[in-house]
Coordinates of C-alpha atoms in Angstrom, one line a residue:
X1 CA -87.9 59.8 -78.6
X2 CA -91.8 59.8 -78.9
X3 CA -94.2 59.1 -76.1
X4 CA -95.4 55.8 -77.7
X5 CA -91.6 54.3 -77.2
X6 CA -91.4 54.8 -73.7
X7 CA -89.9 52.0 -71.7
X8 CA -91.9 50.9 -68.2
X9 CA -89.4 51.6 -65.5
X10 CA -88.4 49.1 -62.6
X11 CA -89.5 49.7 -58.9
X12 CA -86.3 51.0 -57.1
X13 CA -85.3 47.6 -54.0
X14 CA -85.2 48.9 -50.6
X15 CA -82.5 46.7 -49.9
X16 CA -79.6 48.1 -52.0
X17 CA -76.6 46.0 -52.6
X18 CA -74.0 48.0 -50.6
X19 CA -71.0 49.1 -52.7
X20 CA -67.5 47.9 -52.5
X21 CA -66.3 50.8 -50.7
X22 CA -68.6 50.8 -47.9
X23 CA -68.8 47.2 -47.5
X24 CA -65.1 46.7 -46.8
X25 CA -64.9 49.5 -44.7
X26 CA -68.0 47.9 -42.6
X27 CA -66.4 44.6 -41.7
X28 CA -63.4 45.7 -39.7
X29 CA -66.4 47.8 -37.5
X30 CA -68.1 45.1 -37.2
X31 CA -65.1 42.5 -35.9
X32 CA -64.3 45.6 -33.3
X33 CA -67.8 46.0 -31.9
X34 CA -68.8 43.9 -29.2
X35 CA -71.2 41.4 -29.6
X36 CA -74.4 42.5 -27.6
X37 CA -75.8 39.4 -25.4
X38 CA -79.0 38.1 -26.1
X39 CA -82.2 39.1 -23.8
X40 CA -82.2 35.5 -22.6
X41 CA -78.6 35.7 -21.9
X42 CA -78.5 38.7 -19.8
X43 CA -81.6 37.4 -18.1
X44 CA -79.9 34.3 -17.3
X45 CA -76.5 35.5 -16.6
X46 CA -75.1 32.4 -18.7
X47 CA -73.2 32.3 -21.8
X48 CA -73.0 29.8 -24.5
X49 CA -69.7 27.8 -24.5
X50 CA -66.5 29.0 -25.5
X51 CA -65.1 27.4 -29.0
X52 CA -61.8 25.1 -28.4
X53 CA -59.7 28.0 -30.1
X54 CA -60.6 30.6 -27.6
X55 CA -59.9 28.1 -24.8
X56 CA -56.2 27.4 -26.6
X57 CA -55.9 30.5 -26.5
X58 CA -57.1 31.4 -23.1
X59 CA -54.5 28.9 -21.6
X60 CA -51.9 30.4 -23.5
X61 CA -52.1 33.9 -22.2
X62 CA -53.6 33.7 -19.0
X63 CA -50.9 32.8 -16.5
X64 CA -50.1 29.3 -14.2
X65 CA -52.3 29.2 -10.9
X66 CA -48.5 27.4 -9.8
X67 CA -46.3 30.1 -10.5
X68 CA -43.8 31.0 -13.8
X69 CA -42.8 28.3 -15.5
X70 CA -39.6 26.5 -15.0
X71 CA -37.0 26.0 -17.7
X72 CA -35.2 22.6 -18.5
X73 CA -31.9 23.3 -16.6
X74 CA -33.8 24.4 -13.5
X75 CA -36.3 21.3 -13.3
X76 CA -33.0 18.8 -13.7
X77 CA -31.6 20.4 -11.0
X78 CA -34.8 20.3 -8.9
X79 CA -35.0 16.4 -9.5
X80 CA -32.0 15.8 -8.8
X81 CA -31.2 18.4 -5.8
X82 CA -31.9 17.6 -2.7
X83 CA -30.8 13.7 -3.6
X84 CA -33.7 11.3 -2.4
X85 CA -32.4 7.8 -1.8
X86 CA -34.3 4.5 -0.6
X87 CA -32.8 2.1 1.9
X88 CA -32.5 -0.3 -1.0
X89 CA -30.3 2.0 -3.2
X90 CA -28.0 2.7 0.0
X91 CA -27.4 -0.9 0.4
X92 CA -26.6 -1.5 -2.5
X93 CA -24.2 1.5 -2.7
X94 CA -22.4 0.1 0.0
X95 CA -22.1 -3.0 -1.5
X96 CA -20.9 -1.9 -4.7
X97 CA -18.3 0.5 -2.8
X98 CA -16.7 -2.9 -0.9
X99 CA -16.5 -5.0 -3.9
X100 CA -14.7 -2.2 -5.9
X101 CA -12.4 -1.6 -3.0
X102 CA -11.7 -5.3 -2.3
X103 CA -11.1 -5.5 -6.5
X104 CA -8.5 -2.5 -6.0
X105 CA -6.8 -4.3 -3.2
X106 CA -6.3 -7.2 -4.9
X107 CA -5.2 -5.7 -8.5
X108 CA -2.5 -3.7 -6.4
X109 CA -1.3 -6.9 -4.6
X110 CA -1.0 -8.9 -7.6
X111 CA 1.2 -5.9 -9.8
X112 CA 3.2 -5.5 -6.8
X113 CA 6.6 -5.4 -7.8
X114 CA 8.2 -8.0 -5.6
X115 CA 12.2 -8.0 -5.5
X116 CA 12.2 -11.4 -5.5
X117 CA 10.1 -11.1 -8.7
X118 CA 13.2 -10.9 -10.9
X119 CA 15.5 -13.3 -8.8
X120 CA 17.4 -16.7 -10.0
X121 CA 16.1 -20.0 -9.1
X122 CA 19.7 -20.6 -7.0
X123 CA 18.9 -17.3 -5.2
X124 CA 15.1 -18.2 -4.6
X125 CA 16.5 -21.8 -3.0
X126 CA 19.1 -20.0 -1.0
X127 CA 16.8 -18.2 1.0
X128 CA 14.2 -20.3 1.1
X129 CA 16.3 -23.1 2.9
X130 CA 17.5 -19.7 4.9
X131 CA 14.3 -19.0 6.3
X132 CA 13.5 -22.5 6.9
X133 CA 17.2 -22.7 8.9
X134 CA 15.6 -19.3 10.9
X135 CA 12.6 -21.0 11.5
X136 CA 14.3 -24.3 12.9
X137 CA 16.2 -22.1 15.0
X138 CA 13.5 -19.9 16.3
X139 CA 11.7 -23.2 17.1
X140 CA 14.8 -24.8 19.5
X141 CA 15.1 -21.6 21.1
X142 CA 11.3 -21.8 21.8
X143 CA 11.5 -25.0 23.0
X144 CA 14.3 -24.6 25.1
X145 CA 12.9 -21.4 26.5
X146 CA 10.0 -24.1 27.2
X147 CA 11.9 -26.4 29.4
X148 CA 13.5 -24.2 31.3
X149 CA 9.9 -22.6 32.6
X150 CA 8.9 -26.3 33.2
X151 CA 12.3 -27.1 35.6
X152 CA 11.8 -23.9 37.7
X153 CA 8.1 -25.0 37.8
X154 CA 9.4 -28.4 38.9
X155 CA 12.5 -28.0 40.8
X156 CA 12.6 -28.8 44.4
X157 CA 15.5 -26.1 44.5
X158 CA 14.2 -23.5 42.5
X159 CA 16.8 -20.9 43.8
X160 CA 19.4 -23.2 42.8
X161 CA 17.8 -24.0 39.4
X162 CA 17.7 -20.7 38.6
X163 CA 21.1 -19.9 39.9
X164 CA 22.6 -22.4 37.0
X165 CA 20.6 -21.1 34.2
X166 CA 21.4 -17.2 34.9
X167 CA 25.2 -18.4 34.7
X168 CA 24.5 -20.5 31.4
X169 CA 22.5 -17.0 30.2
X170 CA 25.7 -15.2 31.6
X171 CA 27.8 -17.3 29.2
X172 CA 25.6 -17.3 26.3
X173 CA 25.5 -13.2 26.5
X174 CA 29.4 -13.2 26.9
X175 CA 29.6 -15.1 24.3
X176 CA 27.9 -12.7 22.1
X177 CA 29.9 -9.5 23.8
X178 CA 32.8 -11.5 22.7
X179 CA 34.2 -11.5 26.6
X180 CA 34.0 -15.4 26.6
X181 CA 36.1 -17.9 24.9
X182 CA 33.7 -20.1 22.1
X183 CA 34.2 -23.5 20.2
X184 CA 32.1 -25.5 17.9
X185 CA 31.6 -26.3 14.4
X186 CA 31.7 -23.9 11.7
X187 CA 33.8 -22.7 8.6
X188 CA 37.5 -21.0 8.1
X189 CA 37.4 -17.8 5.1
X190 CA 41.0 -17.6 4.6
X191 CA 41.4 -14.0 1.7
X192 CA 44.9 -14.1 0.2
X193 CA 44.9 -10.3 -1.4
X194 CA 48.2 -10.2 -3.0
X195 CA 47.8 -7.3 -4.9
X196 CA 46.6 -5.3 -1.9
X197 CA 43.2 -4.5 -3.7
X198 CA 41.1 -5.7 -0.9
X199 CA 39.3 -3.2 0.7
X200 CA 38.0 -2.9 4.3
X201 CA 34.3 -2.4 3.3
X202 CA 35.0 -5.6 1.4
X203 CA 35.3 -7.8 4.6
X204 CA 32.6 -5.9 6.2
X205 CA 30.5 -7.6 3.7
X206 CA 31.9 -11.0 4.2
X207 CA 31.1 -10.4 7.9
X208 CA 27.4 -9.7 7.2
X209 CA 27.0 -12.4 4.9
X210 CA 28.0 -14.5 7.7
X211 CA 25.7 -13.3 10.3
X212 CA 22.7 -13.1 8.1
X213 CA 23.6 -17.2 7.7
X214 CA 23.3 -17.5 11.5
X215 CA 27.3 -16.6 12.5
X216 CA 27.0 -16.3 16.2
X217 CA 31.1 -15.9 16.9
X218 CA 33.2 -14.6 14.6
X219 CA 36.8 -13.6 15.0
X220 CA 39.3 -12.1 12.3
X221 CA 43.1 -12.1 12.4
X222 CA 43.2 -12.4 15.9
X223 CA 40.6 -9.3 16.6
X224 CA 36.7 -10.5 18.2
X225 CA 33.9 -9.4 15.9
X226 CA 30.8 -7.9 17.7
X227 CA 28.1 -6.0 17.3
X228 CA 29.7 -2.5 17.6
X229 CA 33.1 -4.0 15.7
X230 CA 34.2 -1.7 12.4
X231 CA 36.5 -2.0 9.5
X232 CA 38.7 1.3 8.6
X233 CA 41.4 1.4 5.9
X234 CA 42.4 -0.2 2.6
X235 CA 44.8 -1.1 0.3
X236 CA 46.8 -3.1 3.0
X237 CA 46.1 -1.2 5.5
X238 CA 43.1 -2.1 7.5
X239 CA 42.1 -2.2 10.9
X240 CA 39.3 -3.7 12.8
X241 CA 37.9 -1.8 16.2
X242 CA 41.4 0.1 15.5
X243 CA 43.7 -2.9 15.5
X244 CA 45.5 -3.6 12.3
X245 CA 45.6 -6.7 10.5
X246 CA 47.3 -8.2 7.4
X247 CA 47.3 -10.4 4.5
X248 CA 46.3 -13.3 4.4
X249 CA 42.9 -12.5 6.1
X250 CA 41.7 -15.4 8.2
X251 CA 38.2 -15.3 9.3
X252 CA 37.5 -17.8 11.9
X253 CA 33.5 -18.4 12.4
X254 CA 31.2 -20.5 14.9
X255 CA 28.1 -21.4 12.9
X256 CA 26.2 -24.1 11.1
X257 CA 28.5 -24.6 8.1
X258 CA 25.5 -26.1 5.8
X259 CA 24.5 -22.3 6.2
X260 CA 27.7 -20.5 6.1
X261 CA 29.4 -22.0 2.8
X262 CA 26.6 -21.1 0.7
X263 CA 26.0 -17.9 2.2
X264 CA 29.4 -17.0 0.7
X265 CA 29.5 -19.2 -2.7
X266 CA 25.9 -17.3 -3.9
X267 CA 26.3 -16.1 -7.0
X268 CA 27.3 -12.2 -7.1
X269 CA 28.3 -12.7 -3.6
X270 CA 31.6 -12.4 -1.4
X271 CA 33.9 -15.1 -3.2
X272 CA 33.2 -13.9 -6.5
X273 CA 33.3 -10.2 -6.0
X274 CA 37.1 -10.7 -3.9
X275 CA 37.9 -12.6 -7.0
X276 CA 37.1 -9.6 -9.3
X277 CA 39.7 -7.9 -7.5
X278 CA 42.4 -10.5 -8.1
X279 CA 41.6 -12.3 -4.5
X280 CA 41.7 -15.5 -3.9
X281 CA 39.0 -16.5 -0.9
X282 CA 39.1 -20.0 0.2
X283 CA 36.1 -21.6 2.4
X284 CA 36.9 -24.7 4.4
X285 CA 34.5 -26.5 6.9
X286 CA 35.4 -28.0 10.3
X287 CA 33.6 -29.6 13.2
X288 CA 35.5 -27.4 15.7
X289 CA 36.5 -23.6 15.6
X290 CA 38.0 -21.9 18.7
X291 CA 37.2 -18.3 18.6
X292 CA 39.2 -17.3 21.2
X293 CA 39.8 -13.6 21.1
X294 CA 38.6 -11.6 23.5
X295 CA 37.7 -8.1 24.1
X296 CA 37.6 -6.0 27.5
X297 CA 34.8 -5.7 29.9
X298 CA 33.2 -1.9 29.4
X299 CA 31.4 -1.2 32.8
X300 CA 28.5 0.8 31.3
X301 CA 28.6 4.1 32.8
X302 CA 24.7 5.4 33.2
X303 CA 23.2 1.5 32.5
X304 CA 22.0 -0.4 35.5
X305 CA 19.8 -3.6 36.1
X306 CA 16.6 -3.2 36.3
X307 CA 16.0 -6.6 38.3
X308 CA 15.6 -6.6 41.6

């Protein structure tokens, strides 16, 4: 190359373009370093406001002023735990609790299974004019009872007024011991068991049949009925408060017969089942039965009066 070709050279810049290498190893320095506050900054001892992405991020890692957080589970159980109520939401509690027990009440009331539920229309009249006999019954008694207290009230002889009606009472009890004669109207059973298949639990029915219809003497084959009477024996061979009797069985009963006939025609009931067993049981009404049977006094032995 000659001196006359010589190219003019460029002045060298002061401010060299950095090269790859040390540029990229720069940057990561220079995100570590600390940025170094302003004079005016330190003077002042304020700083310029934060960006929203450093306060997000602030708020995510600093921790709650009120404590750790609370999970789901734990805050249900903290609204719900001790229970709050209002005055308003007590009363109405109570309400609802009445009306759902008053509903419950009546539901079990209504699908009560009655036993009369399932019973026959004769059976239902039976003991409906039953209870209305009871109730007439009841209601004379009462009424008696009733005039009685009003002739002691009014008696000038009130020691001989009462006198009389302890000896009608004395009657009326003896009556029911079976230790007094009885007449009045009523009915006659008469059981003709030919085959001997009548059994003594058998008339033991008939006999409460007939004091369920309002019996109040009752005498069998020549033996007084009472309250502490019982049947023994069968097949022929029966006895009442240890006295035998026989066929034909005659039951001879003080009563209102209105009552006592249907008491044993019902359907099901004492006729029908003695006919079952090849019986033949015969009911006939009468405006005078003499129940005349009687049984012996018992002196009780520990029982006294208690009137003085």
């Amino acid at each position: 190359m000659s001196d006359n070709d010589t190219t003019p050279l460029k002045p060298v810049d002061d401010q060299a373009q950095p090269l790859p290498n040390q540029s990229a190893a720069a940057e990561p320095a220079e995100r570590d370093a600390p940025k170094a506050q302003s004079p005016a900054t330190q003077a002042t001892g304020t700083q310029s406001p934060a960006t929203p992405d450093a306060e997000t991020a602030t708020a995510e890692t600093a921790p709650s002023a009120e404590g750790p957080q609370l999970t789901g589970r734990q805050r249900l159980v903290a609204g719900l735990w001790p229970p709050r109520f209002s005055r308003a939401q007590l009363i109405v509690a109570l309400l609802l609790f009445v009306l759902g027990l008053g509903l419950a009440i009546q539901v079990r009331s209504t699908s009560d299974n009655s036993a009369l539920r399932g019973a026959r229309q004769e059976d239902l009249v039976r003991i409906l004019d039953e209870l209305d006999d009871r109730t007439a019954r009841l209601e004379d008694e009462k009424q008696r009872l009733e005039d009685q207290r009003t002739e002691l009230e009014t008696s000038s002889d009130q020691a001989e007024e009462a006198r009389k009606q302890t000896q009608e009472k004395e009657r009326q009890l003896g009556i029911l011991a079976g230790t007094v004669a009885a007449e009045g109207p009523g009915i006659t059973l008469t059981i003709d068991d030919g085959a001997g298949a009548v059994e003594s639990d058998m008339l033991l029915d008939a006999i409460q049949e007939l004091r369920a219809a309002g019996a109040e003497a009752i005498q069998v084959n020549g033996a007084r009925v009472v309250a502490d009477s019982y049947f023994s024996g069968g097949d022929g061979d029966i006895e009442v408060d240890g006295k035998k009797i026989t066929a034909p069985y005659r039951f001879k009963v003080i009563g209102k017969p209105q009552d006592l006939e249907p008491a044993l025609n019902i359907p099901g009931g004492v006729v029908q089942s003695l006919e079952k067993e090849q019986a033949t049981a015969t009911v006939a009404r009468s405006q005078k039965i003499v129940v005349d049977a009687l049984r012996p006094v018992e002196r009780p032995d520990y029982a006294r009066s208690s009137s003085r």
